[in-house]
């Protein structure tokens, strides 16, 4: 009976880790997209200044 609790705990841990990774990954993707947009805006700005 103890092994069932171990499997249930492992399953819950996997689900929680999956949700955390998904949330962090989506935030990371948004940050990378924001940095790319910022870099493009800076490039356009500095090419127009010359």
GROMACS .gro file of C-alpha atoms in nm, residues 5-36:
model
   32
    5UNK     CA    1   0.132   0.661  -0.212
    6UNK     CA    2   0.481   0.695  -0.359
    7UNK     CA    3   0.343   0.670  -0.713
    8UNK     CA    4   0.066   0.919  -0.638
    9UNK     CA    5   0.319   1.160  -0.487
   10UNK     CA    6   0.549   1.123  -0.787
   11UNK     CA    7   0.257   1.185  -1.024
   12UNK     CA    8   0.155   1.499  -0.836
   13UNK     CA    9   0.517   1.619  -0.839
   14UNK     CA   10   0.545   1.565  -1.216
   15UNK     CA   11   0.223   1.760  -1.278
   16UNK     CA   12   0.335   2.049  -1.056
   17UNK     CA   13   0.678   2.061  -1.222
   18UNK     CA   14   0.516   2.057  -1.567
   19UNK     CA   15   0.292   2.350  -1.474
   20UNK     CA   16   0.586   2.546  -1.330
   21UNK     CA   17   0.805   2.485  -1.634
   22UNK     CA   18   0.521   2.587  -1.866
   23UNK     CA   19   0.466   2.912  -1.674
   24UNK     CA   20   0.838   2.995  -1.664
   25UNK     CA   21   0.883   2.905  -2.031
   26UNK     CA   22   0.596   3.128  -2.139
   27UNK     CA   23   0.743   3.415  -1.938
   28UNK     CA   24   1.085   3.347  -2.088
   29UNK     CA   25   0.943   3.345  -2.441
   30UNK     CA   26   0.766   3.676  -2.379
   31UNK     CA   27   1.091   3.824  -2.246
   32UNK     CA   28   1.288   3.706  -2.549
   33UNK     CA   29   1.027   3.847  -2.788
   34UNK     CA   30   1.035   4.176  -2.598
   35UNK     CA   31   1.414   4.192  -2.622
   36UNK     CA   32   1.402   4.121  -2.996
   0.00000   0.00000   0.00000
